[in-house]
PDB file of C-alpha atoms in Angstrom:
ATOM      1  CA  UNK A  27       3.437   0.361 -18.758  1.00 55.00           C
ATOM      2  CA  UNK A  28       2.598   4.028 -19.025  1.00 77.00           C
ATOM      3  CA  UNK A  29       1.090   4.338 -15.574  1.00 91.00           C
ATOM      4  CA  UNK A  30      -2.299   5.618 -14.516  1.00 94.00           C
ATOM      5  CA  UNK A  31      -3.284   8.866 -16.190  1.00 95.00           C
ATOM      6  CA  UNK A  32      -5.937  11.354 -15.169  1.00 96.00           C
ATOM      7  CA  UNK A  33      -7.456  14.241 -17.064  1.00 96.00           C
ATOM      8  CA  UNK A  34      -7.727  17.071 -16.559  1.00 96.00           C
ATOM      9  CA  UNK A  35      -5.019  17.712 -14.002  1.00 95.00           C
ATOM     10  CA  UNK A  36      -6.737  20.859 -12.792  1.00 96.00           C
ATOM     11  CA  UNK A  37     -10.321  21.999 -12.995  1.00 97.00           C
ATOM     12  CA  UNK A  38     -11.795  25.271 -11.804  1.00 97.00           C
ATOM     13  CA  UNK A  39     -15.542  25.564 -11.916  1.00 97.00           C
ATOM     14  CA  UNK A  40     -18.338  27.649 -10.504  1.00 97.00           C
ATOM     15  CA  UNK A  41     -20.694  26.347  -7.883  1.00 97.00           C
ATOM     16  CA  UNK A  42     -23.618  24.548  -9.441  1.00 97.00           C
ATOM     17  CA  UNK A  43     -21.793  23.398 -12.548  1.00 97.00           C
ATOM     18  CA  UNK A  44     -21.233  19.764 -13.489  1.00 98.00           C
ATOM     19  CA  UNK A  45     -17.744  18.384 -13.927  1.00 98.00           C
ATOM     20  CA  UNK A  46     -16.406  15.111 -15.280  1.00 98.00           C
ATOM     21  CA  UNK A  47     -12.998  13.567 -14.712  1.00 98.00           C
ATOM     22  CA  UNK A  48     -11.396  10.741 -16.628  1.00 98.00           C
ATOM     23  CA  UNK A  49      -9.042   8.020 -15.445  1.00 97.00           C
ATOM     24  CA  UNK A  50      -7.092   5.688 -17.715  1.00 97.00           C
ATOM     25  CA  UNK A  51      -5.737   2.759 -15.702  1.00 96.00           C
ATOM     26  CA  UNK A  52      -2.736   0.617 -16.443  1.00 94.00           C
ATOM     27  CA  UNK A  53      -3.750  -1.700 -19.237  1.00 91.00           C
ATOM     28  CA  UNK A  54      -5.005  -5.108 -18.127  1.00 87.00           C
ATOM     29  CA  UNK A  55      -5.643  -3.906 -14.575  1.00 92.00           C
ATOM     30  CA  UNK A  56      -9.132  -5.104 -13.794  1.00 91.00           C
ATOM     31  CA  UNK A  57      -9.663  -3.095 -10.596  1.00 92.00           C
ATOM     32  CA  UNK A  58     -10.102   0.647 -10.521  1.00 94.00           C
ATOM     33  CA  UNK A  59     -10.578   2.892  -7.490  1.00 94.00           C
ATOM     34  CA  UNK A  60     -11.574   6.512  -6.973  1.00 96.00           C
ATOM     35  CA  UNK A  61     -10.548   8.512  -3.927  1.00 96.00           C
ATOM     36  CA  UNK A  62     -10.890  12.077  -2.736  1.00 96.00           C
ATOM     37  CA  UNK A  63      -8.104  13.795  -0.818  1.00 94.00           C
ATOM     38  CA  UNK A  64      -8.347  17.093   1.004  1.00 93.00           C
ATOM     39  CA  UNK A  65      -5.510  19.060   2.526  1.00 87.00           C
ATOM     40  CA  UNK A  66      -4.006  17.359   5.548  1.00 84.00           C
ATOM     41  CA  UNK A  67      -5.976  14.165   5.083  1.00 89.00           C
ATOM     42  CA  UNK A  68      -5.330  10.780   3.581  1.00 92.00           C
ATOM     43  CA  UNK A  69      -7.194   9.583   0.506  1.00 94.00           C
ATOM     44  CA  UNK A  70     -10.853   8.908   1.232  1.00 93.00           C
ATOM     45  CA  UNK A  71     -12.373   5.934  -0.575  1.00 91.00           C
ATOM     46  CA  UNK A  72     -15.199   6.805  -2.972  1.00 93.00           C
ATOM     47  CA  UNK A  73     -15.838   3.783  -5.148  1.00 92.00           C
ATOM     48  CA  UNK A  74     -14.314   0.675  -6.684  1.00 89.00           C
ATOM     49  CA  UNK A  75     -14.787  -1.251  -9.944  1.00 92.00           C
ATOM     50  CA  UNK A  76     -13.967  -4.814 -10.824  1.00 90.00           C
ATOM     51  CA  UNK A  77     -13.882  -4.661 -14.631  1.00 91.00           C
ATOM     52  CA  UNK A  78     -17.072  -2.762 -15.506  1.00 91.00           C
ATOM     53  CA  UNK A  79     -18.963  -3.667 -12.325  1.00 91.00           C
ATOM     54  CA  UNK A  80     -19.133  -1.087  -9.540  1.00 90.00           C
ATOM     55  CA  UNK A  81     -18.789  -3.306  -6.465  1.00 85.00           C
ATOM     56  CA  UNK A  82     -18.389  -0.840  -3.638  1.00 84.00           C
ATOM     57  CA  UNK A  83     -19.521   2.711  -3.108  1.00 85.00           C
ATOM     58  CA  UNK A  84     -18.849   4.869  -0.085  1.00 86.00           C
ATOM     59  CA  UNK A  85     -21.842   5.946   1.952  1.00 82.00           C
ATOM     60  CA  UNK A  86     -20.225   9.351   2.005  1.00 73.00           C
ATOM     61  CA  UNK A  87     -20.827   9.652  -1.709  1.00 76.00           C
ATOM     62  CA  UNK A  88     -23.892  11.722  -2.308  1.00 78.00           C
ATOM     63  CA  UNK A  89     -26.287  11.264  -5.201  1.00 88.00           C
ATOM     64  CA  UNK A  90     -24.483  14.082  -6.982  1.00 93.00           C
ATOM     65  CA  UNK A  91     -21.527  11.775  -7.606  1.00 94.00           C
ATOM     66  CA  UNK A  92     -21.563   9.048 -10.198  1.00 93.00           C
ATOM     67  CA  UNK A  93     -18.849   6.889 -11.669  1.00 95.00           C
ATOM     68  CA  UNK A  94     -18.765   4.614 -14.656  1.00 94.00           C
ATOM     69  CA  UNK A  95     -16.383   2.184 -16.275  1.00 95.00           C
ATOM     70  CA  UNK A  96     -18.342   1.210 -19.354  1.00 90.00           C
ATOM     71  CA  UNK A  97     -15.990  -1.225 -21.033  1.00 86.00           C
ATOM     72  CA  UNK A  98     -13.845  -2.165 -18.103  1.00 84.00           C
ATOM     73  CA  UNK A  99     -11.065   0.120 -19.263  1.00 90.00           C
ATOM     74  CA  UNK A 100     -11.167   3.875 -18.575  1.00 96.00           C
ATOM     75  CA  UNK A 101     -13.458   5.344 -15.949  1.00 97.00           C
ATOM     76  CA  UNK A 102     -15.231   8.651 -15.486  1.00 97.00           C
ATOM     77  CA  UNK A 103     -16.273  10.381 -12.295  1.00 97.00           C
ATOM     78  CA  UNK A 104     -19.003  13.002 -12.605  1.00 96.00           C
ATOM     79  CA  UNK A 105     -20.011  15.506  -9.984  1.00 96.00           C
ATOM     80  CA  UNK A 106     -23.290  17.277 -10.571  1.00 96.00           C
ATOM     81  CA  UNK A 107     -24.231  20.642  -9.109  1.00 96.00           C
ATOM     82  CA  UNK A 108     -20.820  21.160  -7.586  1.00 96.00           C
ATOM     83  CA  UNK A 109     -20.498  22.709  -4.144  1.00 95.00           C
ATOM     84  CA  UNK A 110     -17.525  24.449  -2.562  1.00 95.00           C
ATOM     85  CA  UNK A 111     -17.086  21.450  -0.287  1.00 94.00           C
ATOM     86  CA  UNK A 112     -16.314  19.331  -3.340  1.00 95.00           C
ATOM     87  CA  UNK A 113     -12.999  21.157  -3.768  1.00 97.00           C
ATOM     88  CA  UNK A 114     -10.332  18.487  -3.367  1.00 96.00           C
ATOM     89  CA  UNK A 115      -7.854  16.302  -5.190  1.00 96.00           C
ATOM     90  CA  UNK A 116      -9.561  13.361  -6.885  1.00 97.00           C
ATOM     91  CA  UNK A 117      -7.316  10.338  -7.184  1.00 96.00           C
ATOM     92  CA  UNK A 118      -7.670   7.280  -9.345  1.00 97.00           C
ATOM     93  CA  UNK A 119      -5.817   4.024  -8.801  1.00 95.00           C
ATOM     94  CA  UNK A 120      -5.767   0.703 -10.585  1.00 94.00           C
ATOM     95  CA  UNK A 121      -4.597  -2.741  -9.572  1.00 92.00           C
ATOM     96  CA  UNK A 122      -4.073  -6.089 -11.251  1.00 88.00           C
ATOM     97  CA  UNK A 123      -6.466  -7.897  -8.947  1.00 79.00           C
ATOM     98  CA  UNK A 124      -4.094 -10.106  -6.968  1.00 74.00           C
ATOM     99  CA  UNK A 125      -4.789 -10.087  -3.266  1.00 72.00           C
ATOM    100  CA  UNK A 126      -3.390  -8.263  -1.360  1.00 72.00           C
ATOM    101  CA  UNK A 127      -3.788  -5.629  -3.949  1.00 77.00           C
ATOM    102  CA  UNK A 128      -1.095  -3.083  -4.731  1.00 86.00           C
ATOM    103  CA  UNK A 129      -2.754   0.025  -6.088  1.00 91.00           C
ATOM    104  CA  UNK A 130      -1.017   2.217  -8.636  1.00 93.00           C
ATOM    105  CA  UNK A 131      -2.093   5.818  -8.326  1.00 94.00           C
ATOM    106  CA  UNK A 132      -2.472   8.490 -10.925  1.00 94.00           C
ATOM    107  CA  UNK A 133      -1.356  12.097 -10.395  1.00 93.00           C
ATOM    108  CA  UNK A 134      -4.856  13.246  -9.500  1.00 95.00           C
ATOM    109  CA  UNK A 135      -7.261  15.932 -10.674  1.00 96.00           C
ATOM    110  CA  UNK A 136      -7.406  19.015  -8.509  1.00 96.00           C
ATOM    111  CA  UNK A 137     -10.902  20.490  -8.408  1.00 97.00           C
ATOM    112  CA  UNK A 138     -11.546  24.029  -7.240  1.00 97.00           C
ATOM    113  CA  UNK A 139     -15.163  25.111  -6.891  1.00 97.00           C
ATOM    114  CA  UNK A 140     -15.608  28.883  -6.700  1.00 96.00           C
TER     115      UNK A 140
ATOM    116  CA  UNK B  26     -15.674   0.187  12.495  1.00 66.00           C
ATOM    117  CA  UNK B  27     -12.391  -0.175  10.733  1.00 72.00           C
ATOM    118  CA  UNK B  28      -9.938   2.676  11.034  1.00 87.00           C
ATOM    119  CA  UNK B  29      -6.302   3.660  10.747  1.00 92.00           C
ATOM    120  CA  UNK B  30      -4.564   6.060  13.116  1.00 94.00           C
ATOM    121  CA  UNK B  31      -1.207   7.620  12.390  1.00 96.00           C
ATOM    122  CA  UNK B  32       0.338   9.213  15.442  1.00 92.00           C
ATOM    123  CA  UNK B  33       1.965  12.505  14.621  1.00 91.00           C
ATOM    124  CA  UNK B  34       1.010  14.531  11.582  1.00 93.00           C
ATOM    125  CA  UNK B  35       4.600  15.800  11.353  1.00 95.00           C
ATOM    126  CA  UNK B  36       7.851  14.070  12.256  1.00 97.00           C
ATOM    127  CA  UNK B  37      11.257  15.722  12.020  1.00 97.00           C
ATOM    128  CA  UNK B  38      14.542  13.819  12.142  1.00 97.00           C
ATOM    129  CA  UNK B  39      18.161  14.609  11.415  1.00 97.00           C
ATOM    130  CA  UNK B  40      19.877  13.036   8.445  1.00 97.00           C
ATOM    131  CA  UNK B  41      21.295   9.685   9.532  1.00 97.00           C
ATOM    132  CA  UNK B  42      18.884   9.309  12.446  1.00 97.00           C
ATOM    133  CA  UNK B  43      16.297   6.587  12.927  1.00 97.00           C
ATOM    134  CA  UNK B  44      12.935   7.119  11.284  1.00 97.00           C
ATOM    135  CA  UNK B  45       9.875   5.803  13.139  1.00 97.00           C
ATOM    136  CA  UNK B  46       6.385   6.491  11.818  1.00 98.00           C
ATOM    137  CA  UNK B  47       3.565   5.038  13.850  1.00 97.00           C
ATOM    138  CA  UNK B  48       0.407   3.354  12.600  1.00 96.00           C
ATOM    139  CA  UNK B  49      -2.338   1.624  14.533  1.00 95.00           C
ATOM    140  CA  UNK B  50      -5.354   0.006  12.979  1.00 92.00           C
ATOM    141  CA  UNK B  51      -8.642  -1.403  14.095  1.00 88.00           C
ATOM    142  CA  UNK B  52     -10.197  -4.231  12.178  1.00 77.00           C
ATOM    143  CA  UNK B  53     -12.615  -6.996  13.010  1.00 70.00           C
ATOM    144  CA  UNK B  54     -10.931  -9.327  10.530  1.00 70.00           C
ATOM    145  CA  UNK B  55      -7.276  -9.949   9.704  1.00 70.00           C
ATOM    146  CA  UNK B  56      -6.306  -7.000   7.547  1.00 79.00           C
ATOM    147  CA  UNK B  57      -4.000  -6.382   4.685  1.00 88.00           C
ATOM    148  CA  UNK B  58      -1.755  -3.473   5.615  1.00 92.00           C
ATOM    149  CA  UNK B  59       0.185  -1.069   3.445  1.00 94.00           C
ATOM    150  CA  UNK B  60       2.481   1.903   3.627  1.00 96.00           C
ATOM    151  CA  UNK B  61       2.381   4.356   0.728  1.00 96.00           C
ATOM    152  CA  UNK B  62       4.633   7.368   0.179  1.00 96.00           C
ATOM    153  CA  UNK B  63       3.834  10.602  -1.618  1.00 93.00           C
ATOM    154  CA  UNK B  64       6.749  12.732  -2.714  1.00 90.00           C
ATOM    155  CA  UNK B  65       6.106  16.399  -3.503  1.00 84.00           C
ATOM    156  CA  UNK B  66       4.125  16.806  -6.710  1.00 80.00           C
ATOM    157  CA  UNK B  67       3.990  13.062  -7.298  1.00 85.00           C
ATOM    158  CA  UNK B  68       1.333  10.385  -6.956  1.00 86.00           C
ATOM    159  CA  UNK B  69       1.218   7.866  -4.134  1.00 92.00           C
ATOM    160  CA  UNK B  70       3.440   4.838  -4.509  1.00 92.00           C
ATOM    161  CA  UNK B  71       3.706   1.648  -2.536  1.00 93.00           C
ATOM    162  CA  UNK B  72       6.507   1.332   0.025  1.00 95.00           C
ATOM    163  CA  UNK B  73       5.606  -2.076   1.403  1.00 94.00           C
ATOM    164  CA  UNK B  74       2.689  -4.345   2.254  1.00 91.00           C
ATOM    165  CA  UNK B  75       1.852  -6.972   4.858  1.00 90.00           C
ATOM    166  CA  UNK B  76       0.616 -10.227   3.360  1.00 81.00           C
ATOM    167  CA  UNK B  77       0.602 -12.446   6.496  1.00 78.00           C
ATOM    168  CA  UNK B  78       3.619 -14.372   5.209  1.00 75.00           C
ATOM    169  CA  UNK B  79       5.997 -12.664   7.622  1.00 83.00           C
ATOM    170  CA  UNK B  80       5.484 -10.137  10.378  1.00 88.00           C
ATOM    171  CA  UNK B  81       8.570  -8.111   9.401  1.00 93.00           C
ATOM    172  CA  UNK B  82       8.124  -6.652   5.960  1.00 93.00           C
ATOM    173  CA  UNK B  83      10.901  -5.045   3.957  1.00 94.00           C
ATOM    174  CA  UNK B  84      10.124  -2.392   1.404  1.00 94.00           C
ATOM    175  CA  UNK B  85      11.871  -0.060  -0.970  1.00 93.00           C
ATOM    176  CA  UNK B  86      14.503   2.512  -0.056  1.00 93.00           C
ATOM    177  CA  UNK B  87      15.515   0.701   3.153  1.00 95.00           C
ATOM    178  CA  UNK B  88      12.147   0.977   4.878  1.00 97.00           C
ATOM    179  CA  UNK B  89      10.594  -1.850   6.840  1.00 96.00           C
ATOM    180  CA  UNK B  90       7.529  -2.376   8.998  1.00 96.00           C
ATOM    181  CA  UNK B  91       6.589  -4.888  11.646  1.00 94.00           C
ATOM    182  CA  UNK B  92       3.078  -6.233  12.063  1.00 92.00           C
ATOM    183  CA  UNK B  93       2.193  -6.701  15.743  1.00 91.00           C
ATOM    184  CA  UNK B  94      -1.232  -8.220  16.119  1.00 88.00           C
ATOM    185  CA  UNK B  95      -1.295  -7.866  19.907  1.00 89.00           C
ATOM    186  CA  UNK B  96      -0.681  -4.146  19.592  1.00 91.00           C
ATOM    187  CA  UNK B  97      -2.693  -3.718  16.341  1.00 91.00           C
ATOM    188  CA  UNK B  98       0.275  -1.793  15.010  1.00 93.00           C
ATOM    189  CA  UNK B  99       2.223  -1.589  11.773  1.00 95.00           C
ATOM    190  CA  UNK B 100       4.950   0.975  12.451  1.00 97.00           C
ATOM    191  CA  UNK B 101       7.326   2.025   9.684  1.00 97.00           C
ATOM    192  CA  UNK B 102      11.045   2.338  10.349  1.00 97.00           C
ATOM    193  CA  UNK B 103      14.288   3.141   8.593  1.00 97.00           C
ATOM    194  CA  UNK B 104      17.626   2.939  10.408  1.00 97.00           C
ATOM    195  CA  UNK B 105      19.177   6.006   8.805  1.00 97.00           C
ATOM    196  CA  UNK B 106      17.232   8.886   7.299  1.00 97.00           C
ATOM    197  CA  UNK B 107      18.265  10.453   4.021  1.00 96.00           C
ATOM    198  CA  UNK B 108      17.293  13.857   2.743  1.00 96.00           C
ATOM    199  CA  UNK B 109      15.431  12.193  -0.109  1.00 95.00           C
ATOM    200  CA  UNK B 110      13.086  10.507   2.400  1.00 96.00           C
ATOM    201  CA  UNK B 111      11.299  13.791   3.012  1.00 96.00           C
ATOM    202  CA  UNK B 112       7.728  13.094   1.934  1.00 96.00           C
ATOM    203  CA  UNK B 113       4.273  12.267   3.245  1.00 96.00           C
ATOM    204  CA  UNK B 114       3.676   8.714   4.377  1.00 97.00           C
ATOM    205  CA  UNK B 115       0.295   7.011   4.541  1.00 97.00           C
ATOM    206  CA  UNK B 116      -0.627   3.829   6.350  1.00 96.00           C
ATOM    207  CA  UNK B 117      -3.592   1.944   4.896  1.00 94.00           C
ATOM    208  CA  UNK B 118      -5.716  -1.097   5.609  1.00 91.00           C
ATOM    209  CA  UNK B 119      -7.497  -3.066   2.929  1.00 86.00           C
ATOM    210  CA  UNK B 120     -10.677  -4.928   3.784  1.00 79.00           C
ATOM    211  CA  UNK B 121     -12.905  -7.232   1.813  1.00 76.00           C
ATOM    212  CA  UNK B 122     -16.556  -6.280   2.251  1.00 70.00           C
ATOM    213  CA  UNK B 123     -17.969  -7.839  -0.881  1.00 68.00           C
ATOM    214  CA  UNK B 124     -15.561  -5.662  -2.756  1.00 69.00           C
ATOM    215  CA  UNK B 125     -12.183  -4.325  -1.735  1.00 75.00           C
ATOM    216  CA  UNK B 126     -12.132  -1.117   0.248  1.00 81.00           C
ATOM    217  CA  UNK B 127      -8.984   0.670   1.400  1.00 87.00           C
ATOM    218  CA  UNK B 128      -8.946   2.992   4.379  1.00 90.00           C
ATOM    219  CA  UNK B 129      -6.036   5.402   4.650  1.00 94.00           C
ATOM    220  CA  UNK B 130      -4.674   7.170   7.676  1.00 94.00           C
ATOM    221  CA  UNK B 131      -4.372  10.943   7.713  1.00 94.00           C
ATOM    222  CA  UNK B 132      -0.693  10.782   6.845  1.00 96.00           C
ATOM    223  CA  UNK B 133       2.571  11.774   8.489  1.00 97.00           C
ATOM    224  CA  UNK B 134       4.824  14.328   6.877  1.00 96.00           C
ATOM    225  CA  UNK B 135       8.489  13.502   7.386  1.00 97.00           C
ATOM    226  CA  UNK B 136      11.029  16.303   7.497  1.00 97.00           C
ATOM    227  CA  UNK B 137      14.743  15.487   7.317  1.00 97.00           C
ATOM    228  CA  UNK B 138      17.211  18.050   8.613  1.00 96.00           C
ATOM    229  CA  UNK B 139      20.741  18.288   7.342  1.00 93.00           C
TER     230      UNK B 139
END
C-alpha cells in the first residue's frame, strides 16, 4: 500500500492556460474523489468515480473542468482556460467502496494561477 | 440542503486540558459522519467515523465523538490534549445521492499550549 499519489505537487500557470493533474489511487480502490480546498475552508467536493464511471459531479464545477478515469485506475483532472479564482489545492482521495466509506487522501496539487 | 457547521475556526487549549471541537450537521436522511485530521504539510487522514452501530465512536490517538440525533451534533473530544494534537480538524457528512458525496465543514484549527 503506497498510498494515494498526486502529480505534480505544485503547478504555477498563467491565466488562460490549460492544466492537467494526475491522481494514482491505492490499488484496488474502486472509488475515486476529487476535491478543491482553498485557504481557511474545508475540501469542496468536485466529482466522484466508481471504477471508470463518473457518478456525481458538483454543480459548482464549470464546463472548464473535466475529469476522467479511463481504465478505472488513475484519474486526471483538467482545467481549461484557467482563471485566478482556480488557484487552490486540488485533492484526490480513493476508497475501497465499503459503506460507510473511509477516504484516503493524497497530498494534493497546489495550483497558482498568475 | 445538507451542510456541516464547525463552531470555532480556532480553538486553543493547554496541554493536558480537555479538547472539544464542535460539529453540527443538517441532513434529510440518516448520515454517515466522519472526523478527519490534517497535520501540517500532510494529507487528510481519518480520525473516526459514525456507522450507526454505536452513538459513541472511538478513534485514533484517544479521540472520540458522540452522535446525538436530537441535537444533530457529532462533537469531537479528547480528555487530555497533547502537543502533537495541534492540527486542523474537519467534520464531514457523507450522503448517497445516486453516488456518494461528502460535504466537509470549514475546519477547526487546534492549538495546544505548553
